[in-house]
């Protein structure tokens, strides 16, 4: 704290000097110059002189004290504005108990009032800042993007909870105290990211990159779009802070990939039967021209098969697109036993051909809330798959269970099973576990995607449990 | 160059080696020959990094005469530098052998090779992470992982010996896989060295070879 000129002592000193001079002048006035010698010889006059001196000194002291008190009061007020702790240390002296302390002096009163105004303004501003800070803090913790800001020395100033959970290792979080800062290079060691921050700091350039990174949450690689922007001082245009925002775009990339794959698959699936149709039609034409009639029928049957396949594919695609465009199911109470037996009757011939037995067990489910035609499609798709991917001889089991407030449909086969890496992609359109074999087995590759969509619009779920060599179990949960 | 810059430079080199390893392994697992060519490109850069980093370290030692932790740090960076360079070489070896392997009569790549490569990549990543964060627990974890790599390498050796006896016509392909397993295991060893250096920087304790000789 800066030391100010000690006015109090200054006034005390000047007061006493002035009073001494005044006393001396009075002394000269009252007694003529030639009587000075006599006077100096008289002890009573000397006593009077000292009495005058002391009394004037006391008077000046009092004036000085009165003069400096209001000043002190204002200093005290200003001190309170500037630094609370210092003020309380100071106020512990008995100054405030002084009876003169509260007496006002008009000029000082004015000054005091202004100080009071400054104080209330400051208080308001402080509240505003606190609210703003609270606001941005809530905002930062609520958003999904990871946000980090660094200072000029690339030390981390701030990060939000999303950033902490994604990039800051737990050990760093636990050892970090509130004062010590973490350098950015301790969190990222990728030179591209660090260079982007460097550039923002040194040249004031903002930048954007896409980067595939591992996060602290799991060991799956995620793709982030990182944008870095410098914060500049309004007057000097100097960069004082750099902010980086990490936006997780893995889902987006994934969706893009799936979409591209879908178009590729759909056109491929459509082209395959078309190729065989055109090929065999050419053959039939040649045969008809040359009069070879014995193989025509056989070839027409192949064309027919391809047309059927094309038909099934287009139908499935249409069903899927209807489901995706939010067709509302007509939900009603349905007897599961009735629907299931119908499906079994329809598929019995196919099952017989494949030497597969279908068995059906209802464990106390009286009704299910669903759309009848869609429920039939779910059961039929699952059972058909069960028959298709089975042993010879094989078995498919259909179970209805009560589960929670709703019920469960379980379709179980004893086929080859599905490896865990395929299980999560199984419900994608055109996804095949074994691409090479899919052509022999048949099917459009859309059955399970349709099942998933139907379950979705019913508010239910479908999941798969499978072990290689033991078989597969599809579980549909109706709410 | 300041110490901080030297560290940064070393991290760049580390990243370079990591990407070489990544390309080599991905090319091997996915059977894509293109990846192997990339490994050679990256190796050239790694070698430049190696020479440059050594020069910088030497200059720093000569001009600043560091003491205590800084001295340990610069000493370790020199060692880590050569470990990284050796890792890069191993990646190139994997690329060469992988290319040979793909030209031969195909035998299945054992699942252990893929597992090993995942563990080894994690070791390399964690050892470098532990260096920048001065995270001693992470460095300790790296040391633990080395055992897992060794287990898998031994399994691959045993299985392929058996295969060679059964199908002598596949001996070349089997030898290639054995070599790749050995290369991966060496990369793991280099990562272990880096982790040991990190512990040395942090604590001043030399824990190499069980730490018995120097305590």
PDB file of C-alpha atoms in Angstrom, chain A residues 169 171-172 185-186 189-191 194-195 198 214 216, chain B residues 4 8 11-12 15 18 125 128-129 132-133 135 137:
ATOM      1  CA  UNK A 169      -7.045 -38.246 -17.908  1.00  0.00           C
ATOM      2  CA  UNK A 171      -4.904 -38.905 -12.892  1.00  0.00           C
ATOM      3  CA  UNK A 172      -4.383 -35.354 -14.160  1.00  0.00           C
ATOM      4  CA  UNK A 185       0.770 -30.201 -24.490  1.00  0.00           C
ATOM      5  CA  UNK A 186       0.119 -32.487 -21.517  1.00  0.00           C
ATOM      6  CA  UNK A 189       0.460 -34.525 -28.044  1.00  0.00           C
ATOM      7  CA  UNK A 190      -0.859 -34.472 -31.572  1.00  0.00           C
ATOM      8  CA  UNK A 191       1.224 -31.877 -33.396  1.00  0.00           C
ATOM      9  CA  UNK A 194      -0.996 -28.066 -30.998  1.00  0.00           C
ATOM     10  CA  UNK A 195       0.030 -26.237 -34.174  1.00  0.00           C
ATOM     11  CA  UNK A 198       0.006 -22.098 -31.818  1.00  0.00           C
ATOM     12  CA  UNK A 214      -9.178 -41.757 -28.827  1.00  0.00           C
ATOM     13  CA  UNK A 216     -10.721 -41.180 -22.158  1.00  0.00           C
TER      14      UNK A 216
ATOM     15  CA  UNK B   4       9.932 -27.502 -24.128  1.00  0.00           C
ATOM     16  CA  UNK B   8       7.477 -31.135 -28.615  1.00  0.00           C
ATOM     17  CA  UNK B  11       6.403 -35.937 -29.642  1.00  0.00           C
ATOM     18  CA  UNK B  12       6.227 -35.185 -33.360  1.00  0.00           C
ATOM     19  CA  UNK B  15       3.513 -39.510 -33.629  1.00  0.00           C
ATOM     20  CA  UNK B  18       2.961 -44.416 -34.221  1.00  0.00           C
ATOM     21  CA  UNK B 125       0.580 -44.660 -27.053  1.00  0.00           C
ATOM     22  CA  UNK B 128       4.335 -41.446 -24.889  1.00  0.00           C
ATOM     23  CA  UNK B 129       1.277 -40.179 -23.021  1.00  0.00           C
ATOM     24  CA  UNK B 132       4.051 -35.807 -21.668  1.00  0.00           C
ATOM     25  CA  UNK B 133       1.871 -36.044 -18.580  1.00  0.00           C
ATOM     26  CA  UNK B 135       2.162 -39.890 -15.260  1.00  0.00           C
ATOM     27  CA  UNK B 137       1.067 -44.876 -12.860  1.00  0.00           C
TER      28      UNK B 137
END
